[in-house]
Tab-separated table of C-alpha atoms and ligand atoms in Angstrom:
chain	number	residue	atom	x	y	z
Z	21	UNK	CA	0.000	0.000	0.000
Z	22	UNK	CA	0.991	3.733	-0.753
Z	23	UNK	CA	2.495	2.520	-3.615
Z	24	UNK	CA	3.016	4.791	-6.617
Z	25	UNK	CA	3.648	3.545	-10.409
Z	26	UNK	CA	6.836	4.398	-10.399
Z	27	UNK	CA	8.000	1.477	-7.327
Z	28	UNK	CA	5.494	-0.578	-8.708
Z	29	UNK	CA	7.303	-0.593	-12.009
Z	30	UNK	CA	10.986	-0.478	-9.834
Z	31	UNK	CA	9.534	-3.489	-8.343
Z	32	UNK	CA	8.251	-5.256	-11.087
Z	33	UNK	CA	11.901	-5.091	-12.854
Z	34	UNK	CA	13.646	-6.759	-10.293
Z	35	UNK	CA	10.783	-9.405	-9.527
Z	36	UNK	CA	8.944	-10.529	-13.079
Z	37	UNK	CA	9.928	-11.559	-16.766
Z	38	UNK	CA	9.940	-8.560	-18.777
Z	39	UNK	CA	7.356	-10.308	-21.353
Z	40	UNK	CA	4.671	-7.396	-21.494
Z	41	UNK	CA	5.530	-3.937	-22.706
Z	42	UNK	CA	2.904	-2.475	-19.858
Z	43	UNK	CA	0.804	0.855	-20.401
Z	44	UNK	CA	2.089	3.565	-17.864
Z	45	UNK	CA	-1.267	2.870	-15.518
Z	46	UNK	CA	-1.561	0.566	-12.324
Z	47	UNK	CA	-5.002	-0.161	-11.871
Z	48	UNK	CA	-6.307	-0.363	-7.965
Z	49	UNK	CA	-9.766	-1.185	-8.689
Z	50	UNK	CA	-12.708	-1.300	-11.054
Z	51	UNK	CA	-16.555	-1.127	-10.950
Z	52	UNK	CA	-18.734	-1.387	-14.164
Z	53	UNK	CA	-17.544	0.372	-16.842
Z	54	UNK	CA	-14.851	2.621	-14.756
Z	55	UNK	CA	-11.272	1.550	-13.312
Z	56	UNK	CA	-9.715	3.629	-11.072
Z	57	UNK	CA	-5.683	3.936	-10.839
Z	58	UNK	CA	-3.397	4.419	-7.669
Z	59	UNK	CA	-3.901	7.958	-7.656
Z	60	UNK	CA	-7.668	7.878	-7.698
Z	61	UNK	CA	-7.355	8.964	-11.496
Z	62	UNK	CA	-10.761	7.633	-12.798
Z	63	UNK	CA	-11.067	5.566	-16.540
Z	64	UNK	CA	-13.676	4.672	-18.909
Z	65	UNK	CA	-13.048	1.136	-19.818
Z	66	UNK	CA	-12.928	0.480	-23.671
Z	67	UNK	CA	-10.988	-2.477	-23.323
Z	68	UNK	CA	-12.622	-4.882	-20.961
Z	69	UNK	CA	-9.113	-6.480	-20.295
Z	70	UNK	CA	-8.830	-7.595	-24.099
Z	71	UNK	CA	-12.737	-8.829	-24.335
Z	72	UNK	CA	-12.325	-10.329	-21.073
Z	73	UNK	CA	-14.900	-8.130	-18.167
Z	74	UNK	CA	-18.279	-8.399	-21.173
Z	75	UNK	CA	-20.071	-7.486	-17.928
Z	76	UNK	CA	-18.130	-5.009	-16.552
Z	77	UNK	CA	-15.563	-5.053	-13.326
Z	78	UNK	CA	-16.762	-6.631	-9.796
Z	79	UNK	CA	-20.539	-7.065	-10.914
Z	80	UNK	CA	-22.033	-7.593	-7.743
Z	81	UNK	CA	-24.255	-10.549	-8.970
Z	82	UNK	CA	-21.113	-12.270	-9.994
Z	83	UNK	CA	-19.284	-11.351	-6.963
Z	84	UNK	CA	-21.885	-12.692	-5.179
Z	85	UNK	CA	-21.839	-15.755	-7.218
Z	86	UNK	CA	-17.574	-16.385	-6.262
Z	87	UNK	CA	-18.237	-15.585	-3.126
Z	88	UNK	CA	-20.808	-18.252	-2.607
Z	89	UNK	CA	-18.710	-21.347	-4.892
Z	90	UNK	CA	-15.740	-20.260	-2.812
Z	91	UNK	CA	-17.676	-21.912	0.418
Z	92	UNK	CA	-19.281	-24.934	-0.953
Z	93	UNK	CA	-16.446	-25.829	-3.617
Z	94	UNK	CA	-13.347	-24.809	-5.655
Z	95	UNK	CA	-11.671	-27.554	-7.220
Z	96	UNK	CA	-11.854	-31.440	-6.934
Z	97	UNK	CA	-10.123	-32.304	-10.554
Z	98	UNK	CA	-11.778	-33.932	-13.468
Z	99	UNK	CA	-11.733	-37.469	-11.719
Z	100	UNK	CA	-15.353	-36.648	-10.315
Z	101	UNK	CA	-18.564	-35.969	-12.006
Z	102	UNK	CA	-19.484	-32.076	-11.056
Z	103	UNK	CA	-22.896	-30.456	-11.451
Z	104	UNK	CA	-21.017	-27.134	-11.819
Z	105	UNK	CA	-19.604	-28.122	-14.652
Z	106	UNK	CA	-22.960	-30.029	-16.576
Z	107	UNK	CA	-25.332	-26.616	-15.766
Z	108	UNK	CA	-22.297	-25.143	-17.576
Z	109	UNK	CA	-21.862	-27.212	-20.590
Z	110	UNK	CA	-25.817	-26.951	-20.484
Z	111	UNK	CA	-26.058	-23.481	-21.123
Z	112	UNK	CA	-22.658	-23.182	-23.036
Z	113	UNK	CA	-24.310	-25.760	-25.518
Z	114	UNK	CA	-27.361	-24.558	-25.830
Z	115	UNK	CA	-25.956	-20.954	-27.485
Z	116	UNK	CA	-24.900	-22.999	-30.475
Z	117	UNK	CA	-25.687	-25.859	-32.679
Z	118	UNK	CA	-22.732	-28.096	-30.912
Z	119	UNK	CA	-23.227	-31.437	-28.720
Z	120	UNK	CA	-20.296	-31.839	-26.921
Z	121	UNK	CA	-17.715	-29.431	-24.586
Z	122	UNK	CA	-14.159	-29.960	-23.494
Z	123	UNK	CA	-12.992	-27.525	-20.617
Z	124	UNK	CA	-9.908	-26.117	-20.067
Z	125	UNK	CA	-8.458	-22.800	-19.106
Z	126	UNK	CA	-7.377	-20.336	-21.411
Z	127	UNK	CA	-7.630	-19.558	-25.714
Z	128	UNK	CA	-4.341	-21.185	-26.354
Z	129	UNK	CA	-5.203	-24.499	-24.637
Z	130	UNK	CA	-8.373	-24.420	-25.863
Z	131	UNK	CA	-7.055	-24.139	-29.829
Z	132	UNK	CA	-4.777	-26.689	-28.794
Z	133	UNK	CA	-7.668	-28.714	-28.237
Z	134	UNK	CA	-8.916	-27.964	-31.548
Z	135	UNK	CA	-5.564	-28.944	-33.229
Z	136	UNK	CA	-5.324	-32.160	-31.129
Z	137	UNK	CA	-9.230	-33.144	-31.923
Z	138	UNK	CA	-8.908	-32.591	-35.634
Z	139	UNK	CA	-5.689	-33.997	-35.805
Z	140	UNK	CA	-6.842	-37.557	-34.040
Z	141	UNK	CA	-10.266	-37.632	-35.844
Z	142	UNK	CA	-8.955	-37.799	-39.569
Z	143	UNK	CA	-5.840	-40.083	-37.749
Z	144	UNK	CA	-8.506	-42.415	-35.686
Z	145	UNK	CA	-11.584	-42.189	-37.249
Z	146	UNK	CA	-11.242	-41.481	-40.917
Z	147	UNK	CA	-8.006	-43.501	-41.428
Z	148	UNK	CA	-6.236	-41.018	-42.547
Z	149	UNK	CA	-2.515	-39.798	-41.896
Z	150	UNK	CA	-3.735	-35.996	-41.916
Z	151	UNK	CA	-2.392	-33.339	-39.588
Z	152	UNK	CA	-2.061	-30.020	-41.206
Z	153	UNK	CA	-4.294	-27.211	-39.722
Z	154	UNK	CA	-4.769	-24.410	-42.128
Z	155	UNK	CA	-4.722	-20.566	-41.069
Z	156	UNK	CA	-5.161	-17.196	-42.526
Z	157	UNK	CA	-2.574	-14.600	-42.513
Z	158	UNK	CA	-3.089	-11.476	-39.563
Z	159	UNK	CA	-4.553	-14.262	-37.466
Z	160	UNK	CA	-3.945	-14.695	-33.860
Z	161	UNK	CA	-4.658	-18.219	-31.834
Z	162	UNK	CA	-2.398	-18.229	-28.856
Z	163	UNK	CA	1.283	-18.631	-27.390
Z	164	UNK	CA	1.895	-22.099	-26.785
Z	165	UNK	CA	4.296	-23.531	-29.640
Z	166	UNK	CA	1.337	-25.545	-31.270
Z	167	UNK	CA	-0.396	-22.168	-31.480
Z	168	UNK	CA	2.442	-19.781	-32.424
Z	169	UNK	CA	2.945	-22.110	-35.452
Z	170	UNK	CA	-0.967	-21.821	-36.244
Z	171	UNK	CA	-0.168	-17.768	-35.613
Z	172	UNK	CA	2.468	-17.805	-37.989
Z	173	UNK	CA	3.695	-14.306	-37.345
Z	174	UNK	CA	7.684	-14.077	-37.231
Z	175	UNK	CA	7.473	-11.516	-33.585
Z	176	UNK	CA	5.344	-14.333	-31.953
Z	177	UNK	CA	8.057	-17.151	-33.289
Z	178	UNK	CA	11.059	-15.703	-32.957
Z	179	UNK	CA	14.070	-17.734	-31.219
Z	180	UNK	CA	11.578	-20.498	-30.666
Z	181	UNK	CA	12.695	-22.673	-33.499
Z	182	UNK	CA	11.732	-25.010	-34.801
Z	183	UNK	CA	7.946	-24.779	-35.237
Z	184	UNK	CA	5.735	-27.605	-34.270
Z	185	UNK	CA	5.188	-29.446	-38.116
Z	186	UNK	CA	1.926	-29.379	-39.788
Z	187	UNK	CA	0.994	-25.741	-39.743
Z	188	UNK	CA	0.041	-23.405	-43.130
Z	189	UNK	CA	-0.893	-20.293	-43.468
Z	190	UNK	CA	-2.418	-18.759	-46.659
Z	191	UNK	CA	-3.959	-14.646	-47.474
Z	192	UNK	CA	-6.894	-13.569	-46.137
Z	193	UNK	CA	-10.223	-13.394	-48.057
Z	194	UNK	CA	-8.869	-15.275	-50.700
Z	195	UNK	CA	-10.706	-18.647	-51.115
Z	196	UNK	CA	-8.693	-19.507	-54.316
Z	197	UNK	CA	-5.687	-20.271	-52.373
Z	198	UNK	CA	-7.555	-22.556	-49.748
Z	199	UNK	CA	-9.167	-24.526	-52.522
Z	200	UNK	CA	-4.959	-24.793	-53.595
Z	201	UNK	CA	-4.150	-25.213	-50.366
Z	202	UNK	CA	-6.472	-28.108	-48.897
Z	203	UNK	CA	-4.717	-31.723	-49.679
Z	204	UNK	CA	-4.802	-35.441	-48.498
Z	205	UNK	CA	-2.738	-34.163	-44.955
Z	206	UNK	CA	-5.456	-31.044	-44.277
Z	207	UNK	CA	-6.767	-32.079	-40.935
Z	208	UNK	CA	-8.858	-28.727	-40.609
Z	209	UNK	CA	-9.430	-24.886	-41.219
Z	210	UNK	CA	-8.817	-22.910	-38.660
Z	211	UNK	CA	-11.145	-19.451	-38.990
Z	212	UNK	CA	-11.316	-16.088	-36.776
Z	213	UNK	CA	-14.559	-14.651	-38.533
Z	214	UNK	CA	-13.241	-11.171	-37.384
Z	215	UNK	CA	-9.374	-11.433	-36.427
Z	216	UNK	CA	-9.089	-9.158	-33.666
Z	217	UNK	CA	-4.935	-8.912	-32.891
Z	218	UNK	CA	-4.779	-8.925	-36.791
Z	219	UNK	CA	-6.606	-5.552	-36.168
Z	220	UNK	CA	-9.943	-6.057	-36.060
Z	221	UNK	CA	-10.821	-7.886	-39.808
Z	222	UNK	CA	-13.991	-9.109	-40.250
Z	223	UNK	CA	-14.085	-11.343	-43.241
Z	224	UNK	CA	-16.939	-10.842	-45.436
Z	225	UNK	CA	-20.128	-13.166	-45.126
Z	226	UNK	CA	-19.007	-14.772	-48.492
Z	227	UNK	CA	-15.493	-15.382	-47.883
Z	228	UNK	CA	-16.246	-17.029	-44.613
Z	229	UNK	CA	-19.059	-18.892	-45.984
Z	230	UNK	CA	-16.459	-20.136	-48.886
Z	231	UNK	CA	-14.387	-21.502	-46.443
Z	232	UNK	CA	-17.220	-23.528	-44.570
Z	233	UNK	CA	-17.719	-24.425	-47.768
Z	234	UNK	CA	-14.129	-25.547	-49.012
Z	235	UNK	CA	-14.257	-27.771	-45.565
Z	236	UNK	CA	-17.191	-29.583	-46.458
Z	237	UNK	CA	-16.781	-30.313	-49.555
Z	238	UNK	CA	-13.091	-32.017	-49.106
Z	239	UNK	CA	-14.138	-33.167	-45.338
Z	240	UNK	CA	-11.446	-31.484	-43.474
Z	241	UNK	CA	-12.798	-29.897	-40.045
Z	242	UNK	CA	-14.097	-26.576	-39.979
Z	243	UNK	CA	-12.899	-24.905	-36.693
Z	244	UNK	CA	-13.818	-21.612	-35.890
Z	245	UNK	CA	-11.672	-19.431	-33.054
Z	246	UNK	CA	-14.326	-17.497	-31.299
Z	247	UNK	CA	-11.959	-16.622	-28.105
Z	248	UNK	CA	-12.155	-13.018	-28.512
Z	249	UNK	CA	-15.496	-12.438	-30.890
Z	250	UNK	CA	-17.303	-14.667	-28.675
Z	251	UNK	CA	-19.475	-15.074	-26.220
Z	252	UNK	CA	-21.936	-11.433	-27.645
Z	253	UNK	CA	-19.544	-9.328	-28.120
Z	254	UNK	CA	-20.468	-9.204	-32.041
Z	255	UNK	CA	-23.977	-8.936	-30.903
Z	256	UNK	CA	-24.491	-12.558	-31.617
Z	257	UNK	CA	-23.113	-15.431	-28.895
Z	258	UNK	CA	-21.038	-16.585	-31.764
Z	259	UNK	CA	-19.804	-14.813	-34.437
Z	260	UNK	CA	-20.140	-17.392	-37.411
Z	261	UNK	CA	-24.062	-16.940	-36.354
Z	262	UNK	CA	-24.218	-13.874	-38.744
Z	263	UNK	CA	-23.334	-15.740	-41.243
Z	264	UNK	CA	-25.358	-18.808	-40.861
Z	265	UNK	CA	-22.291	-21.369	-40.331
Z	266	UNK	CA	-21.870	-24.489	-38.730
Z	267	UNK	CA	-18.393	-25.286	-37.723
Z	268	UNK	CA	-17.202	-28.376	-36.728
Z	269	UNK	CA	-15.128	-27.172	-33.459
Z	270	UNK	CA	-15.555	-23.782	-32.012
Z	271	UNK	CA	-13.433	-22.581	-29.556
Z	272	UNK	CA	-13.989	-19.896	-26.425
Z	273	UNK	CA	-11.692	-18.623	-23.447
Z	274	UNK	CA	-11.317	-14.450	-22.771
Z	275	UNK	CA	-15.297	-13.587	-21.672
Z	276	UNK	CA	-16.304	-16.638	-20.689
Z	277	UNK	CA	-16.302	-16.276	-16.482
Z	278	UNK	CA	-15.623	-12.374	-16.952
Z	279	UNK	CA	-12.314	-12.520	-15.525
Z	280	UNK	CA	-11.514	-16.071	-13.525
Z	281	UNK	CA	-9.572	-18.241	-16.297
Z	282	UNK	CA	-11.586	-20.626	-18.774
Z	283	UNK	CA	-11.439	-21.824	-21.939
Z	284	UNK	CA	-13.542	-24.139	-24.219
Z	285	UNK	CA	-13.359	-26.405	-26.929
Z	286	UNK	CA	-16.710	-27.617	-28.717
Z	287	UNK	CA	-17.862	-30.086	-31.315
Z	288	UNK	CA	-20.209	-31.795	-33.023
Z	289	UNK	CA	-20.899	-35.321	-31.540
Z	290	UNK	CA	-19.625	-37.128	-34.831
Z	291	UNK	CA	-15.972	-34.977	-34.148
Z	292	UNK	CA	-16.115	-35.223	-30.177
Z	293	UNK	CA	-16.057	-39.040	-30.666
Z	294	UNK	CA	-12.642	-39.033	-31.776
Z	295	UNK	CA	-11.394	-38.292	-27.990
Z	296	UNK	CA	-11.874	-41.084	-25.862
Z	297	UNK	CA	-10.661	-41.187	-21.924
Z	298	UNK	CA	-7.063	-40.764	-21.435
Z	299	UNK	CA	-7.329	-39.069	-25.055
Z	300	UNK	CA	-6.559	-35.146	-23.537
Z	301	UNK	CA	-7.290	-33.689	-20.356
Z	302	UNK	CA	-6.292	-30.497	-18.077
Z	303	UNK	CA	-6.146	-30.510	-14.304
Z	304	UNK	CA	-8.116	-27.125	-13.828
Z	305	UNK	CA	-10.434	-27.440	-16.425
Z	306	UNK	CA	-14.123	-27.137	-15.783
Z	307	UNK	CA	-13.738	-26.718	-12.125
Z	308	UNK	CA	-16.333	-25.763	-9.940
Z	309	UNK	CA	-15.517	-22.188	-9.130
Z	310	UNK	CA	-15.509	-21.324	-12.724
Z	311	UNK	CA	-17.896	-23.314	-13.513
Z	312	UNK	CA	-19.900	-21.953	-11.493
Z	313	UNK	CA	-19.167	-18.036	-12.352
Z	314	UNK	CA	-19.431	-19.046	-16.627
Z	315	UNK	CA	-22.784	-20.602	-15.791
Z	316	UNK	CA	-23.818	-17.248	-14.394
Z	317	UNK	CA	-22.015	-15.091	-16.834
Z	318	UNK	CA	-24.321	-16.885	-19.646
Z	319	UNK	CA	-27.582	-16.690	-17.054
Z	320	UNK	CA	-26.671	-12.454	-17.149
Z	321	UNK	CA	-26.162	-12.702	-20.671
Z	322	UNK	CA	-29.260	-14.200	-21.691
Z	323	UNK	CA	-31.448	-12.400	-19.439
Z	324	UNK	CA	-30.648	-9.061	-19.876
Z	325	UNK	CA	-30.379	-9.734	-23.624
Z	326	UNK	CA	-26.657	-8.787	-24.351
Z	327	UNK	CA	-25.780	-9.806	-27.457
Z	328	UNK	CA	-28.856	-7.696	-28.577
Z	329	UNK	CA	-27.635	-4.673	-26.753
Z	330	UNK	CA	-23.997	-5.319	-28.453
Z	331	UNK	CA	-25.341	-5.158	-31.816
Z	332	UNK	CA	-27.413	-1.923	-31.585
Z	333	UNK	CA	-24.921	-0.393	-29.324
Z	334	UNK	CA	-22.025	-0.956	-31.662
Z	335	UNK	CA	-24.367	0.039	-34.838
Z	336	UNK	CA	-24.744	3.650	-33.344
Z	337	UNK	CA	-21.261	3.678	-32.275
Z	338	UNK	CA	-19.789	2.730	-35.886
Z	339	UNK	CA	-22.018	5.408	-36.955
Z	340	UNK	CA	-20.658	7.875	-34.279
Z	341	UNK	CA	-17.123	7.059	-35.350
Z	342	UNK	CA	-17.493	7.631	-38.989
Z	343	UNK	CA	-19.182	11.221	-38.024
Z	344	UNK	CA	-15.692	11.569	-36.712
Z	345	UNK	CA	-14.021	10.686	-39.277
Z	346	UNK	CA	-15.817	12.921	-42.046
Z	347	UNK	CA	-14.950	15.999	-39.247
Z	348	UNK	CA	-11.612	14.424	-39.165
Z	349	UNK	CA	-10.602	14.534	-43.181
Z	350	UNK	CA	-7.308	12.635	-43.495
Z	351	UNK	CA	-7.006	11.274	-40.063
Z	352	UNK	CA	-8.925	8.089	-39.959
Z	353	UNK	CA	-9.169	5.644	-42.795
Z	354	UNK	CA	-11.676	2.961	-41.624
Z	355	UNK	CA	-14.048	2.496	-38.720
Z	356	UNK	CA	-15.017	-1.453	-39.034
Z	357	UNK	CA	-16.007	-4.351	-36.270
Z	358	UNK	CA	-18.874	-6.295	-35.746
Z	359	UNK	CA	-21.159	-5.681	-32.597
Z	360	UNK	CA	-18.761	-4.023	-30.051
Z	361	UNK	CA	-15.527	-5.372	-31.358
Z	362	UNK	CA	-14.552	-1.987	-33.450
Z	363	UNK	CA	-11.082	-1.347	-35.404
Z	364	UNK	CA	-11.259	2.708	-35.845
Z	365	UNK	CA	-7.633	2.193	-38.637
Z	366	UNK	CA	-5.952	5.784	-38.435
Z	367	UNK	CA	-3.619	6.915	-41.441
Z	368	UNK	CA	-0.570	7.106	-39.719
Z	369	UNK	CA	1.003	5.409	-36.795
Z	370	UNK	CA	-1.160	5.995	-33.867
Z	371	UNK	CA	0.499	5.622	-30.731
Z	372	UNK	CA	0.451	9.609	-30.363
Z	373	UNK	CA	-3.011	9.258	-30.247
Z	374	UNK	CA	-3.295	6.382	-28.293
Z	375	UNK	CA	-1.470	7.988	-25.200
Z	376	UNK	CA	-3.865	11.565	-25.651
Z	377	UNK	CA	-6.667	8.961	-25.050
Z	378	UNK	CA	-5.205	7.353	-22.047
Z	379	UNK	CA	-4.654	10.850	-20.279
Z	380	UNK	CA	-8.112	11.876	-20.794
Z	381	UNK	CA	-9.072	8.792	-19.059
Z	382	UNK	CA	-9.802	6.415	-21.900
Z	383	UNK	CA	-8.692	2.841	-21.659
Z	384	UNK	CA	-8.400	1.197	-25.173
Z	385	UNK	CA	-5.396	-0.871	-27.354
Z	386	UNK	CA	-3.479	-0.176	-29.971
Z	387	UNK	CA	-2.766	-3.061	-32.654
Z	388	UNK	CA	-1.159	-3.215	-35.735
Z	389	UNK	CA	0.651	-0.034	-35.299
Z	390	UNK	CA	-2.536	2.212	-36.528
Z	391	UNK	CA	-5.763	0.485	-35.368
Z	392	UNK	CA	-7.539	1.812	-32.292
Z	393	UNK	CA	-9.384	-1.734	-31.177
Z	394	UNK	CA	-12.459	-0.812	-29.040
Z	395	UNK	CA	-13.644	-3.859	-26.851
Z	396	UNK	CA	-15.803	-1.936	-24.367
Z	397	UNK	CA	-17.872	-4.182	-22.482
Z	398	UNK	CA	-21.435	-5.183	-23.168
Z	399	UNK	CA	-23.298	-3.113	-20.509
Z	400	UNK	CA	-20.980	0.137	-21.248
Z	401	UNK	CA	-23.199	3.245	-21.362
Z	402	UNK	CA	-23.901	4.970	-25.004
Z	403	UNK	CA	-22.866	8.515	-23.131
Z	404	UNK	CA	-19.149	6.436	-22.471
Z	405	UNK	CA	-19.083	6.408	-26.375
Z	406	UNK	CA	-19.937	9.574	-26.952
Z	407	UNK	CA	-17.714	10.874	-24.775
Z	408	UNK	CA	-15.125	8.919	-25.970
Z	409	UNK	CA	-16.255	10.283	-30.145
Z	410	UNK	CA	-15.600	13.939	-29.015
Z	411	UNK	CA	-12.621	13.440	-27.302
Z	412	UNK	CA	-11.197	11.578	-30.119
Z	413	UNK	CA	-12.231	14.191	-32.551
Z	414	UNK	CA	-10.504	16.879	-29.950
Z	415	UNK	CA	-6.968	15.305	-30.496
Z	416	UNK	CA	-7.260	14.146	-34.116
Z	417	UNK	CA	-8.329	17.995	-35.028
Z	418	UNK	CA	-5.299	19.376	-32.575
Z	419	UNK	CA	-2.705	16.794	-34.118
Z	420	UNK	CA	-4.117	17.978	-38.058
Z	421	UNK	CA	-3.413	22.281	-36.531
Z	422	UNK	CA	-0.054	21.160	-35.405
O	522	LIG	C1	-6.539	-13.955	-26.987
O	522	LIG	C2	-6.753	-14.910	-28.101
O	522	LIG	C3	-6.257	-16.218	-28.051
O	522	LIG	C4	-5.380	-16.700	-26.930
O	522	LIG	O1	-6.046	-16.730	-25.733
O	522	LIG	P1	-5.232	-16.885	-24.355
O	522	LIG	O2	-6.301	-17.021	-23.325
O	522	LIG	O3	-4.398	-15.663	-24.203
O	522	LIG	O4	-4.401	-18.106	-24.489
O	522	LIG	C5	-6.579	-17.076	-29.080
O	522	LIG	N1	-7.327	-16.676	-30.122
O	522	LIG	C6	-7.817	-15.427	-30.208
O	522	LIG	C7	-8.656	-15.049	-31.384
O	522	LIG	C8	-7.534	-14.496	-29.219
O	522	LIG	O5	-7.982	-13.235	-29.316
């Protein structure tokens, strides 16, 4: 206590890995929409810890709701059946058109799921010696080695040679090149429907629905990474819902216990039947406590009708953004998301801009160099938007003066 950011950060040095490049801010606490720092310095949250807090920081309800797990049950391990984890899987389920759920802990382990469960069905049940997991280049899937290969970018791989085997990436939007691509060792497709560290890319309805397509047709798995587009955010649970798609696998993690670690890997029944007991497992996975707070994270979500709210909020806000934009000639070259996951591209670099935002109190990444990525969460207030429209037309109009 009475800590300040700079012995925090003296602290830190001497104490952690240096593996994040931190923003200058040490958050004490949050509430909603708003974190507050050491100094009392208040924030409006645009990030919801990278898609993470959908429902906002220290929700009472789902306070309550760790509070009360915490004194019946935490963690047993996956030898025991646990109702926790079936009301779960219950609700989880019943968002999509998928039969079976695998839990685990984070995005990574959950696409390594993915890779392991389309690897062993075309290797156990179809016969077939096929491995290779196809990916899209500006994707993002995770930092174990399985899922730095599937990444494929050279910062995420470098001095970690050599790659795990059985990994290709091909251009975005350009079926062509997965119909070229796609041959006897194609295990699967792996498909963000909007990449969001690629800097927020939504494919287009077709291109994504010529890839589901592609899979079919030459029965490799279709496997869909929802970890960051899921769970409403796009103002559907899942974002392959606005196009009408049925993967094979889908996967989850970031927003799915608003905070507490869990990830999840689901499948059709046909494709789940290719893991048997003994075939993959994680000690954490599914536990109680999660459990418990996912089950209630979906129970928010479906009664106060989020998804909904993310689509109409993030309609007007795309709207409000592009009014900036057109007052802003020259500074901003694309607004584009789905729901509330929203990419505003500037023309230049954008880190100037960035920092202006985080002194006037607004929380928000920067990726790709030049794309302000907005993941606010769901129950964010349309006035937190606005505000956030005017300041950001304040310093784009003061940097065009300079
Ligand atoms: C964040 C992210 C991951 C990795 O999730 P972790 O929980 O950090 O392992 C995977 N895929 C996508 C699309 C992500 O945004």
């Amino acid at each position: 206590m009475g800590n300040t950011l700079a012995t925090l950060r003296r602290k830190e040095e001497s104490l952690l890995f240096s593996t994040y490049g931190r923003y200058p801010v040490a958050i004490a606490e949050g509430h909603g929409s708003r974190l507050r720092d050491l100094d009392g310095k208040e924030y409006i949250d645009l990030l919801s810890g990278i898609a993470v807090t959908n429902l906002g920081h220290c929700r009472p309800e789902i306070a309550e709701t760790v509070a009360a797990q915490a004194h019946k049950l935490v963690h047993v391990s996956n030898l025991f059946y646990q109702e926790e984890q079936l009301v779960l899987a219950e609700r989880l389920l019943k968002t999509t058109h998928l039969d079976k759920v695998f839990f685990c802990n984070s995005g990574a382990e959950a696409n390594e799921a993915a890779i392991k469960l389309a690897r062993r069905r075309q290797q156990r049940l179809k016969n077939r010696y096929a491995y290779e997991i196809i990916t899209f280049e500006g994707c993002f899937h995770g930092r174990t080695l399985a899922t730095v290969a599937a990444t494929g970018q050279t910062r995420f791989q470098d001095g970690f040679a050599p790659m795990p085997e059985g990994f290709l990436q091909i251009p975005w939007g350009d079926p062509e090149a997965l119909k070229a691509a796609v041959g006897d060792k194609t295990a699967g497709v792996l498909l963000e429907i909007i990449q969001g560290e690629g800097g927020v890319r939504p494919a287009s309805a077709a291109f994504a629905r010529e890839v589901a397509g592609i899979c079919k047709d030459r029965d490799v798995l279709f496997i869909v990474d929802e970890v960051q587009a899921g769970m409403g955010r796009t103002g559907k649970y899942w974002a392959f819902q606005h196009f009408g798609l049925k993967p094979d696998i889908m996967t989850a993690a970031k927003a799915l216990a608003n905070g507490l670690p869990m990830g999840a890997m689901l499948s059709t029944d046909e494709t789940a039947r290719a893991f048997v007991p003994g075939s993959h497992a994680a000690t954490f996975g599914g536990g109680a406590l999660v459990s418990a707070v996912a089950a209630k994270v979906l129970e928010i979500m479906e009664r106060d009708n989020l998804p909904q709210r993310a689509s109409e909020l993030g309609v007007w806000a795309m709207e409000r953004f592009r009014a900036v934009q057109d007052a802003c000639p020259g500074s901003i070259r694309e607004v584009r998301g789905m729901g509330l996951m929203i990419g505003i591209e500037l023309a230049g670099p954008g880190r100037g801009v960035w920092e202006k935002l985080l002194q006037n109190g607004f929380i928000l990444n920067l990726t790709q160099e030049r794309v302000l990525r907005l993941l606010p969460p769901l129950i964010i207030e349309k006035q937190d938007l606005e505000s956030f429209a005017v300041c950001l037309e304040t310093i784009l109009k003061a940097g065009a003066a300079r």
